[in-house]
């Protein structure tokens, strides 16, 4: 039967030559990256590893973000027959460091590569792999292990830590459920859509399946005596599955308990539901796409954005909005005009990526056909910058396309300077929702209002810090929000004064930690499945290990590991390890089309 080891790439992230947009934290790396001490910190586990581990039969261990030292220790710990590594294109250099370690310590183990990094062609990946998964991973691993590929998919208990802001870590966790993978929208730049050949793979077929999966992971956390009062549903466009979404709404109504959910939805999908229906479902934050005004993607069609956003915000549902710059029709004036329209919508968060040509997408084929790659990205470009934060090809409106990178940095700064910290913006939406729904005759919505009122209380320290240290344009707004939170939560004068003093201390502590890069890396989360101690390793409290731990013992361990990582980086600068190298690996994807190849099995 064998034993399986499934792992992410090794930390630390942000090393020599690496972009700061690639790492274990989506928010801090790509969304709130310009917000300094106010940035939202949340380490995201590699969901796919947990799903595969839960849905195959052999004893399995998962590692989320091991150090090199911890990875070697694990390779020596068990006689693993298979080792799987999840990676993206920008972390392929880490794969090249890990594979020789596997060959050294487990010479007979089968090495399996998976994740979106496998859009790279076989000519690049085969020297590092015995098998390559370019599809949904559970089915691939079941087929590899000669198991039933059609067996039902079981949702694992795989929570993540609640968000940390200003160095304050809540002791709660966020539940996770994947409803499905892939997206049929087929936007020309989208690696996700084309990786799954524009097909949608359902994990949970009915709305009741999704609802019960949420309740099950929450009950597991409750049994572990850990608070879980919010969830994330992974699905590229949840609301486009209309029938299933309405089934889910019926289940929430039947259950009568308000939920708090972060999910993903296009304008087209959201337009099939009223704002009140979306609020009843429990969505408090929805990631949707602004992209570009003339991008022409079908998913952008529906209710006008201004009305859609205003309606959702009125019931306490905020937006994380993605914008893309570098479309051929855009010059700098166009980009800034579109950005100004986006700012008028007042999203709680903004992601701004550069129009990018990933291998396997139609846009990559177009760039190759038109010979548009810039000279510095031809020949042998550095794959570490395949991250959405580099302009790789010539642009008809920019003499120097690297100007787009400068504009991108400025837009992130402008987003923060104009609208302030994202969590403050979320608080304003929650306050609006509370005011509008607190006396609503629908018990789900009045219960939602009470939930949002409770969520506002922890924001007192944030409003205090923003009043004193935040962008000038939002200090008055922070003061007004602070006053309203005090009024509706009943915080005492003494508690408010104490929080005010703590807020400045936390602000400067967080600023110092970021400047020194202290305690900025994820920590190891190790879980075991079908082995001794499996339930103990999957205890909900361990999710907090990912970003520092929930008790003094784990915090001390994180501190020790962080110091070891710092010393290792220092050692590498003094005496660099030879970097594994395969000639012209990047040039292969800038000189020829790279249609997504089939998965590879031995």
PDB file of N, CA and C in Angstrom, residues 63-151:
ATOM      1  N   UNK A  63       2.586  18.262   4.600  1.00  0.00           N
ATOM      2  CA  UNK A  63       3.422  19.334   5.145  1.00  0.00           C
ATOM      3  C   UNK A  63       3.045  20.641   4.455  1.00  0.00           C
ATOM      4  N   UNK A  64       2.643  21.621   5.243  1.00  0.00           N
ATOM      5  CA  UNK A  64       2.400  22.953   4.716  1.00  0.00           C
ATOM      6  C   UNK A  64       3.557  23.849   5.153  1.00  0.00           C
ATOM      7  N   UNK A  65       4.365  24.289   4.202  1.00  0.00           N
ATOM      8  CA  UNK A  65       5.437  25.271   4.383  1.00  0.00           C
ATOM      9  C   UNK A  65       6.544  24.812   5.339  1.00  0.00           C
ATOM     10  N   UNK A  66       7.127  23.645   5.085  1.00  0.00           N
ATOM     11  CA  UNK A  66       8.280  23.243   5.899  1.00  0.00           C
ATOM     12  C   UNK A  66       9.500  24.074   5.534  1.00  0.00           C
ATOM     13  N   UNK A  67      10.427  24.204   6.460  1.00  0.00           N
ATOM     14  CA  UNK A  67      11.748  24.723   6.111  1.00  0.00           C
ATOM     15  C   UNK A  67      12.528  23.592   5.454  1.00  0.00           C
ATOM     16  N   UNK A  68      13.665  23.900   4.890  1.00  0.00           N
ATOM     17  CA  UNK A  68      14.525  22.860   4.311  1.00  0.00           C
ATOM     18  C   UNK A  68      14.891  21.835   5.378  1.00  0.00           C
ATOM     19  N   UNK A  69      15.199  22.339   6.564  1.00  0.00           N
ATOM     20  CA  UNK A  69      15.573  21.449   7.675  1.00  0.00           C
ATOM     21  C   UNK A  69      14.413  20.528   8.059  1.00  0.00           C
ATOM     22  N   UNK A  70      13.201  21.089   8.145  1.00  0.00           N
ATOM     23  CA  UNK A  70      12.037  20.281   8.508  1.00  0.00           C
ATOM     24  C   UNK A  70      11.682  19.284   7.414  1.00  0.00           C
ATOM     25  N   UNK A  71      11.899  19.672   6.156  1.00  0.00           N
ATOM     26  CA  UNK A  71      11.625  18.764   5.045  1.00  0.00           C
ATOM     27  C   UNK A  71      12.561  17.562   5.084  1.00  0.00           C
ATOM     28  N   UNK A  72      13.831  17.815   5.308  1.00  0.00           N
ATOM     29  CA  UNK A  72      14.805  16.716   5.393  1.00  0.00           C
ATOM     30  C   UNK A  72      14.450  15.797   6.565  1.00  0.00           C
ATOM     31  N   UNK A  73      14.083  16.384   7.689  1.00  0.00           N
ATOM     32  CA  UNK A  73      13.696  15.589   8.868  1.00  0.00           C
ATOM     33  C   UNK A  73      12.535  14.651   8.531  1.00  0.00           C
ATOM     34  N   UNK A  74      11.564  15.159   7.769  1.00  0.00           N
ATOM     35  CA  UNK A  74      10.413  14.324   7.406  1.00  0.00           C
ATOM     36  C   UNK A  74      10.808  13.220   6.439  1.00  0.00           C
ATOM     37  N   UNK A  75      11.715  13.515   5.509  1.00  0.00           N
ATOM     38  CA  UNK A  75      12.169  12.492   4.567  1.00  0.00           C
ATOM     39  C   UNK A  75      12.864  11.344   5.288  1.00  0.00           C
ATOM     40  N   UNK A  76      13.503  11.644   6.409  1.00  0.00           N
ATOM     41  CA  UNK A  76      14.196  10.618   7.194  1.00  0.00           C
ATOM     42  C   UNK A  76      13.266   9.883   8.153  1.00  0.00           C
ATOM     43  N   UNK A  77      12.085  10.454   8.351  1.00  0.00           N
ATOM     44  CA  UNK A  77      11.186   9.962   9.398  1.00  0.00           C
ATOM     45  C   UNK A  77      10.460   8.683   9.010  1.00  0.00           C
ATOM     46  N   UNK A  78      10.035   8.598   7.745  1.00  0.00           N
ATOM     47  CA  UNK A  78       9.250   7.457   7.270  1.00  0.00           C
ATOM     48  C   UNK A  78       9.808   6.963   5.934  1.00  0.00           C
ATOM     49  N   UNK A  79       9.509   5.722   5.610  1.00  0.00           N
ATOM     50  CA  UNK A  79       9.884   5.183   4.310  1.00  0.00           C
ATOM     51  C   UNK A  79       8.757   5.455   3.308  1.00  0.00           C
ATOM     52  N   UNK A  80       8.681   6.706   2.867  1.00  0.00           N
ATOM     53  CA  UNK A  80       7.622   7.088   1.940  1.00  0.00           C
ATOM     54  C   UNK A  80       7.866   6.459   0.570  1.00  0.00           C
ATOM     55  N   UNK A  81       6.774   5.968  -0.011  1.00  0.00           N
ATOM     56  CA  UNK A  81       6.876   5.390  -1.356  1.00  0.00           C
ATOM     57  C   UNK A  81       6.574   6.426  -2.439  1.00  0.00           C
ATOM     58  N   UNK A  82       5.827   7.488  -2.067  1.00  0.00           N
ATOM     59  CA  UNK A  82       5.473   8.558  -3.001  1.00  0.00           C
ATOM     60  C   UNK A  82       5.659   9.896  -2.295  1.00  0.00           C
ATOM     61  N   UNK A  83       6.245  10.871  -2.997  1.00  0.00           N
ATOM     62  CA  UNK A  83       6.361  12.232  -2.468  1.00  0.00           C
ATOM     63  C   UNK A  83       5.801  13.179  -3.519  1.00  0.00           C
ATOM     64  N   UNK A  84       4.746  13.905  -3.142  1.00  0.00           N
ATOM     65  CA  UNK A  84       4.121  14.866  -4.050  1.00  0.00           C
ATOM     66  C   UNK A  84       4.422  16.292  -3.634  1.00  0.00           C
ATOM     67  N   UNK A  85       4.756  17.154  -4.602  1.00  0.00           N
ATOM     68  CA  UNK A  85       5.062  18.563  -4.333  1.00  0.00           C
ATOM     69  C   UNK A  85       4.092  19.440  -5.113  1.00  0.00           C
ATOM     70  N   UNK A  86       3.424  20.341  -4.413  1.00  0.00           N
ATOM     71  CA  UNK A  86       2.556  21.329  -5.053  1.00  0.00           C
ATOM     72  C   UNK A  86       3.345  22.614  -5.264  1.00  0.00           C
ATOM     73  N   UNK A  87       3.264  23.191  -6.470  1.00  0.00           N
ATOM     74  CA  UNK A  87       4.037  24.402  -6.754  1.00  0.00           C
ATOM     75  C   UNK A  87       3.359  25.211  -7.844  1.00  0.00           C
ATOM     76  N   UNK A  88       3.804  26.461  -8.008  1.00  0.00           N
ATOM     77  CA  UNK A  88       3.401  27.302  -9.130  1.00  0.00           C
ATOM     78  C   UNK A  88       4.658  27.629  -9.929  1.00  0.00           C
ATOM     79  N   UNK A  89       4.483  28.246 -11.099  1.00  0.00           N
ATOM     80  CA  UNK A  89       5.638  28.538 -11.952  1.00  0.00           C
ATOM     81  C   UNK A  89       6.695  29.327 -11.190  1.00  0.00           C
ATOM     82  N   UNK A  90       6.263  30.324 -10.418  1.00  0.00           N
ATOM     83  CA  UNK A  90       7.208  31.209  -9.732  1.00  0.00           C
ATOM     84  C   UNK A  90       7.927  30.530  -8.570  1.00  0.00           C
ATOM     85  N   UNK A  91       7.505  29.321  -8.178  1.00  0.00           N
ATOM     86  CA  UNK A  91       8.225  28.596  -7.110  1.00  0.00           C
ATOM     87  C   UNK A  91       8.894  27.329  -7.636  1.00  0.00           C
ATOM     88  N   UNK A  92       9.012  27.222  -8.959  1.00  0.00           N
ATOM     89  CA  UNK A  92       9.660  26.029  -9.519  1.00  0.00           C
ATOM     90  C   UNK A  92      11.110  25.900  -9.054  1.00  0.00           C
ATOM     91  N   UNK A  93      11.775  27.029  -8.826  1.00  0.00           N
ATOM     92  CA  UNK A  93      13.166  26.960  -8.360  1.00  0.00           C
ATOM     93  C   UNK A  93      13.259  26.248  -7.010  1.00  0.00           C
ATOM     94  N   UNK A  94      12.211  26.305  -6.208  1.00  0.00           N
ATOM     95  CA  UNK A  94      12.214  25.595  -4.933  1.00  0.00           C
ATOM     96  C   UNK A  94      12.058  24.085  -5.155  1.00  0.00           C
ATOM     97  N   UNK A  95      11.265  23.719  -6.154  1.00  0.00           N
ATOM     98  CA  UNK A  95      11.132  22.307  -6.508  1.00  0.00           C
ATOM     99  C   UNK A  95      12.506  21.732  -6.865  1.00  0.00           C
ATOM    100  N   UNK A  96      13.274  22.512  -7.610  1.00  0.00           N
ATOM    101  CA  UNK A  96      14.591  22.041  -8.052  1.00  0.00           C
ATOM    102  C   UNK A  96      15.553  21.848  -6.878  1.00  0.00           C
ATOM    103  N   UNK A  97      15.300  22.521  -5.771  1.00  0.00           N
ATOM    104  CA  UNK A  97      16.112  22.304  -4.573  1.00  0.00           C
ATOM    105  C   UNK A  97      15.612  21.109  -3.762  1.00  0.00           C
ATOM    106  N   UNK A  98      14.302  20.848  -3.819  1.00  0.00           N
ATOM    107  CA  UNK A  98      13.721  19.781  -3.007  1.00  0.00           C
ATOM    108  C   UNK A  98      13.930  18.400  -3.618  1.00  0.00           C
ATOM    109  N   UNK A  99      13.861  18.313  -4.941  1.00  0.00           N
ATOM    110  CA  UNK A  99      13.949  17.001  -5.593  1.00  0.00           C
ATOM    111  C   UNK A  99      15.267  16.281  -5.287  1.00  0.00           C
ATOM    112  N   UNK A 100      16.436  16.950  -5.353  1.00  0.00           N
ATOM    113  CA  UNK A 100      17.670  16.240  -5.002  1.00  0.00           C
ATOM    114  C   UNK A 100      17.668  15.715  -3.564  1.00  0.00           C
ATOM    115  N   UNK A 101      16.980  16.415  -2.654  1.00  0.00           N
ATOM    116  CA  UNK A 101      16.890  15.936  -1.271  1.00  0.00           C
ATOM    117  C   UNK A 101      16.069  14.648  -1.198  1.00  0.00           C
ATOM    118  N   UNK A 102      15.003  14.586  -1.986  1.00  0.00           N
ATOM    119  CA  UNK A 102      14.201  13.355  -2.024  1.00  0.00           C
ATOM    120  C   UNK A 102      15.029  12.220  -2.619  1.00  0.00           C
ATOM    121  N   UNK A 103      15.724  12.506  -3.715  1.00  0.00           N
ATOM    122  CA  UNK A 103      16.546  11.470  -4.352  1.00  0.00           C
ATOM    123  C   UNK A 103      17.630  10.949  -3.396  1.00  0.00           C
ATOM    124  N   UNK A 104      18.142  11.843  -2.563  1.00  0.00           N
ATOM    125  CA  UNK A 104      19.200  11.449  -1.634  1.00  0.00           C
ATOM    126  C   UNK A 104      18.663  10.595  -0.487  1.00  0.00           C
ATOM    127  N   UNK A 105      17.571  11.033   0.122  1.00  0.00           N
ATOM    128  CA  UNK A 105      17.094  10.379   1.345  1.00  0.00           C
ATOM    129  C   UNK A 105      16.060   9.288   1.091  1.00  0.00           C
ATOM    130  N   UNK A 106      15.339   9.370  -0.041  1.00  0.00           N
ATOM    131  CA  UNK A 106      14.357   8.337  -0.403  1.00  0.00           C
ATOM    132  C   UNK A 106      14.548   7.986  -1.876  1.00  0.00           C
ATOM    133  N   UNK A 107      15.641   7.324  -2.209  1.00  0.00           N
ATOM    134  CA  UNK A 107      15.966   7.096  -3.623  1.00  0.00           C
ATOM    135  C   UNK A 107      14.939   6.273  -4.385  1.00  0.00           C
ATOM    136  N   UNK A 108      14.136   5.475  -3.680  1.00  0.00           N
ATOM    137  CA  UNK A 108      13.156   4.635  -4.369  1.00  0.00           C
ATOM    138  C   UNK A 108      11.767   5.272  -4.439  1.00  0.00           C
ATOM    139  N   UNK A 109      11.595   6.443  -3.849  1.00  0.00           N
ATOM    140  CA  UNK A 109      10.271   7.072  -3.830  1.00  0.00           C
ATOM    141  C   UNK A 109       9.908   7.642  -5.197  1.00  0.00           C
ATOM    142  N   UNK A 110       8.623   7.552  -5.528  1.00  0.00           N
ATOM    143  CA  UNK A 110       8.116   8.174  -6.743  1.00  0.00           C
ATOM    144  C   UNK A 110       7.859   9.654  -6.463  1.00  0.00           C
ATOM    145  N   UNK A 111       8.412  10.548  -7.279  1.00  0.00           N
ATOM    146  CA  UNK A 111       8.226  11.991  -7.109  1.00  0.00           C
ATOM    147  C   UNK A 111       7.120  12.455  -8.051  1.00  0.00           C
ATOM    148  N   UNK A 112       6.126  13.104  -7.474  1.00  0.00           N
ATOM    149  CA  UNK A 112       4.957  13.569  -8.225  1.00  0.00           C
ATOM    150  C   UNK A 112       4.888  15.086  -8.120  1.00  0.00           C
ATOM    151  N   UNK A 113       4.787  15.766  -9.240  1.00  0.00           N
ATOM    152  CA  UNK A 113       4.620  17.218  -9.257  1.00  0.00           C
ATOM    153  C   UNK A 113       3.177  17.553  -9.598  1.00  0.00           C
ATOM    154  N   UNK A 114       2.614  18.532  -8.867  1.00  0.00           N
ATOM    155  CA  UNK A 114       1.238  18.952  -9.098  1.00  0.00           C
ATOM    156  C   UNK A 114       1.070  20.429  -8.825  1.00  0.00           C
ATOM    157  N   UNK A 115      -0.094  20.955  -9.173  1.00  0.00           N
ATOM    158  CA  UNK A 115      -0.360  22.379  -8.998  1.00  0.00           C
ATOM    159  C   UNK A 115      -0.244  23.109 -10.321  1.00  0.00           C
ATOM    160  N   UNK A 116      -0.504  24.422 -10.282  1.00  0.00           N
ATOM    161  CA  UNK A 116      -0.524  25.201 -11.521  1.00  0.00           C
ATOM    162  C   UNK A 116       0.860  25.357 -12.141  1.00  0.00           C
ATOM    163  N   UNK A 117       1.922  25.049 -11.407  1.00  0.00           N
ATOM    164  CA  UNK A 117       3.257  25.067 -12.002  1.00  0.00           C
ATOM    165  C   UNK A 117       3.432  24.040 -13.095  1.00  0.00           C
ATOM    166  N   UNK A 118       2.541  23.041 -13.142  1.00  0.00           N
ATOM    167  CA  UNK A 118       2.680  21.996 -14.156  1.00  0.00           C
ATOM    168  C   UNK A 118       2.205  22.452 -15.530  1.00  0.00           C
ATOM    169  N   UNK A 119       1.844  23.727 -15.672  1.00  0.00           N
ATOM    170  CA  UNK A 119       1.624  24.252 -17.028  1.00  0.00           C
ATOM    171  C   UNK A 119       2.948  24.300 -17.789  1.00  0.00           C
ATOM    172  N   UNK A 120       4.062  24.226 -17.081  1.00  0.00           N
ATOM    173  CA  UNK A 120       5.367  24.128 -17.748  1.00  0.00           C
ATOM    174  C   UNK A 120       5.432  22.808 -18.507  1.00  0.00           C
ATOM    175  N   UNK A 121       6.105  22.789 -19.648  1.00  0.00           N
ATOM    176  CA  UNK A 121       6.107  21.590 -20.490  1.00  0.00           C
ATOM    177  C   UNK A 121       6.955  20.463 -19.908  1.00  0.00           C
ATOM    178  N   UNK A 122       6.729  19.264 -20.418  1.00  0.00           N
ATOM    179  CA  UNK A 122       7.476  18.080 -19.971  1.00  0.00           C
ATOM    180  C   UNK A 122       8.979  18.256 -20.126  1.00  0.00           C
ATOM    181  N   UNK A 123       9.385  18.955 -21.164  1.00  0.00           N
ATOM    182  CA  UNK A 123      10.822  19.124 -21.397  1.00  0.00           C
ATOM    183  C   UNK A 123      11.503  19.833 -20.234  1.00  0.00           C
ATOM    184  N   UNK A 124      10.749  20.619 -19.474  1.00  0.00           N
ATOM    185  CA  UNK A 124      11.291  21.288 -18.295  1.00  0.00           C
ATOM    186  C   UNK A 124      11.103  20.442 -17.037  1.00  0.00           C
ATOM    187  N   UNK A 125       9.942  19.800 -16.912  1.00  0.00           N
ATOM    188  CA  UNK A 125       9.594  19.152 -15.643  1.00  0.00           C
ATOM    189  C   UNK A 125      10.080  17.713 -15.508  1.00  0.00           C
ATOM    190  N   UNK A 126      10.180  16.980 -16.615  1.00  0.00           N
ATOM    191  CA  UNK A 126      10.475  15.548 -16.512  1.00  0.00           C
ATOM    192  C   UNK A 126      11.777  15.218 -15.772  1.00  0.00           C
ATOM    193  N   UNK A 127      12.839  16.023 -15.894  1.00  0.00           N
ATOM    194  CA  UNK A 127      14.053  15.692 -15.122  1.00  0.00           C
ATOM    195  C   UNK A 127      13.835  15.700 -13.609  1.00  0.00           C
ATOM    196  N   UNK A 128      12.722  16.306 -13.149  1.00  0.00           N
ATOM    197  CA  UNK A 128      12.485  16.442 -11.715  1.00  0.00           C
ATOM    198  C   UNK A 128      11.312  15.597 -11.231  1.00  0.00           C
ATOM    199  N   UNK A 129      10.730  14.786 -12.096  1.00  0.00           N
ATOM    200  CA  UNK A 129       9.508  14.095 -11.700  1.00  0.00           C
ATOM    201  C   UNK A 129       9.394  12.725 -12.340  1.00  0.00           C
ATOM    202  N   UNK A 130       8.773  11.814 -11.580  1.00  0.00           N
ATOM    203  CA  UNK A 130       8.392  10.510 -12.128  1.00  0.00           C
ATOM    204  C   UNK A 130       6.952  10.538 -12.621  1.00  0.00           C
ATOM    205  N   UNK A 131       6.164  11.454 -12.054  1.00  0.00           N
ATOM    206  CA  UNK A 131       4.771  11.606 -12.464  1.00  0.00           C
ATOM    207  C   UNK A 131       4.408  13.085 -12.364  1.00  0.00           C
ATOM    208  N   UNK A 132       3.499  13.529 -13.244  1.00  0.00           N
ATOM    209  CA  UNK A 132       3.074  14.929 -13.265  1.00  0.00           C
ATOM    210  C   UNK A 132       1.555  14.961 -13.336  1.00  0.00           C
ATOM    211  N   UNK A 133       0.939  15.657 -12.388  1.00  0.00           N
ATOM    212  CA  UNK A 133      -0.514  15.760 -12.330  1.00  0.00           C
ATOM    213  C   UNK A 133      -0.948  17.083 -12.931  1.00  0.00           C
ATOM    214  N   UNK A 134      -1.624  17.021 -14.085  1.00  0.00           N
ATOM    215  CA  UNK A 134      -2.151  18.227 -14.733  1.00  0.00           C
ATOM    216  C   UNK A 134      -3.675  18.140 -14.812  1.00  0.00           C
ATOM    217  N   UNK A 135      -4.277  17.869 -13.705  1.00  0.00           N
ATOM    218  CA  UNK A 135      -5.731  17.708 -13.632  1.00  0.00           C
ATOM    219  C   UNK A 135      -6.137  17.784 -12.171  1.00  0.00           C
ATOM    220  N   UNK A 136      -7.405  17.503 -11.893  1.00  0.00           N
ATOM    221  CA  UNK A 136      -7.860  17.466 -10.505  1.00  0.00           C
ATOM    222  C   UNK A 136      -7.102  16.353  -9.778  1.00  0.00           C
ATOM    223  N   UNK A 137      -6.534  16.682  -8.606  1.00  0.00           N
ATOM    224  CA  UNK A 137      -5.552  15.812  -7.971  1.00  0.00           C
ATOM    225  C   UNK A 137      -6.085  14.553  -7.327  1.00  0.00           C
ATOM    226  N   UNK A 138      -7.325  14.569  -6.830  1.00  0.00           N
ATOM    227  CA  UNK A 138      -7.855  13.373  -6.165  1.00  0.00           C
ATOM    228  C   UNK A 138      -8.012  12.246  -7.176  1.00  0.00           C
ATOM    229  N   UNK A 139      -8.640  12.567  -8.310  1.00  0.00           N
ATOM    230  CA  UNK A 139      -8.820  11.549  -9.332  1.00  0.00           C
ATOM    231  C   UNK A 139      -7.491  11.018  -9.851  1.00  0.00           C
ATOM    232  N   UNK A 140      -6.515  11.919 -10.029  1.00  0.00           N
ATOM    233  CA  UNK A 140      -5.201  11.500 -10.514  1.00  0.00           C
ATOM    234  C   UNK A 140      -4.548  10.533  -9.538  1.00  0.00           C
ATOM    235  N   UNK A 141      -4.543  10.876  -8.250  1.00  0.00           N
ATOM    236  CA  UNK A 141      -3.876  10.028  -7.259  1.00  0.00           C
ATOM    237  C   UNK A 141      -4.606   8.700  -7.093  1.00  0.00           C
ATOM    238  N   UNK A 142      -5.927   8.725  -7.153  1.00  0.00           N
ATOM    239  CA  UNK A 142      -6.666   7.458  -7.068  1.00  0.00           C
ATOM    240  C   UNK A 142      -6.313   6.556  -8.243  1.00  0.00           C
ATOM    241  N   UNK A 143      -6.210   7.136  -9.421  1.00  0.00           N
ATOM    242  CA  UNK A 143      -5.852   6.346 -10.603  1.00  0.00           C
ATOM    243  C   UNK A 143      -4.430   5.819 -10.469  1.00  0.00           C
ATOM    244  N   UNK A 144      -3.530   6.649  -9.984  1.00  0.00           N
ATOM    245  CA  UNK A 144      -2.135   6.237  -9.808  1.00  0.00           C
ATOM    246  C   UNK A 144      -2.021   5.094  -8.813  1.00  0.00           C
ATOM    247  N   UNK A 145      -2.858   5.142  -7.774  1.00  0.00           N
ATOM    248  CA  UNK A 145      -2.814   4.128  -6.715  1.00  0.00           C
ATOM    249  C   UNK A 145      -3.780   2.976  -6.973  1.00  0.00           C
ATOM    250  N   UNK A 146      -4.422   2.993  -8.170  1.00  0.00           N
ATOM    251  CA  UNK A 146      -5.362   1.940  -8.567  1.00  0.00           C
ATOM    252  C   UNK A 146      -6.555   1.852  -7.610  1.00  0.00           C
ATOM    253  N   UNK A 147      -7.064   3.014  -7.247  1.00  0.00           N
ATOM    254  CA  UNK A 147      -8.264   3.105  -6.430  1.00  0.00           C
ATOM    255  C   UNK A 147      -9.450   3.527  -7.291  1.00  0.00           C
ATOM    256  N   UNK A 148     -10.639   3.537  -6.702  1.00  0.00           N
ATOM    257  CA  UNK A 148     -11.861   3.908  -7.413  1.00  0.00           C
ATOM    258  C   UNK A 148     -11.897   5.413  -7.631  1.00  0.00           C
ATOM    259  N   UNK A 149     -11.750   5.833  -8.881  1.00  0.00           N
ATOM    260  CA  UNK A 149     -11.734   7.269  -9.193  1.00  0.00           C
ATOM    261  C   UNK A 149     -13.089   7.935  -8.964  1.00  0.00           C
ATOM    262  N   UNK A 150     -14.174   7.147  -9.024  1.00  0.00           N
ATOM    263  CA  UNK A 150     -15.517   7.716  -8.927  1.00  0.00           C
ATOM    264  C   UNK A 150     -16.073   7.715  -7.515  1.00  0.00           C
ATOM    265  N   UNK A 151     -15.278   7.295  -6.553  1.00  0.00           N
ATOM    266  CA  UNK A 151     -15.752   7.306  -5.169  1.00  0.00           C
ATOM    267  C   UNK A 151     -16.088   8.735  -4.754  1.00  0.00           C
TER     268      UNK A 151
END
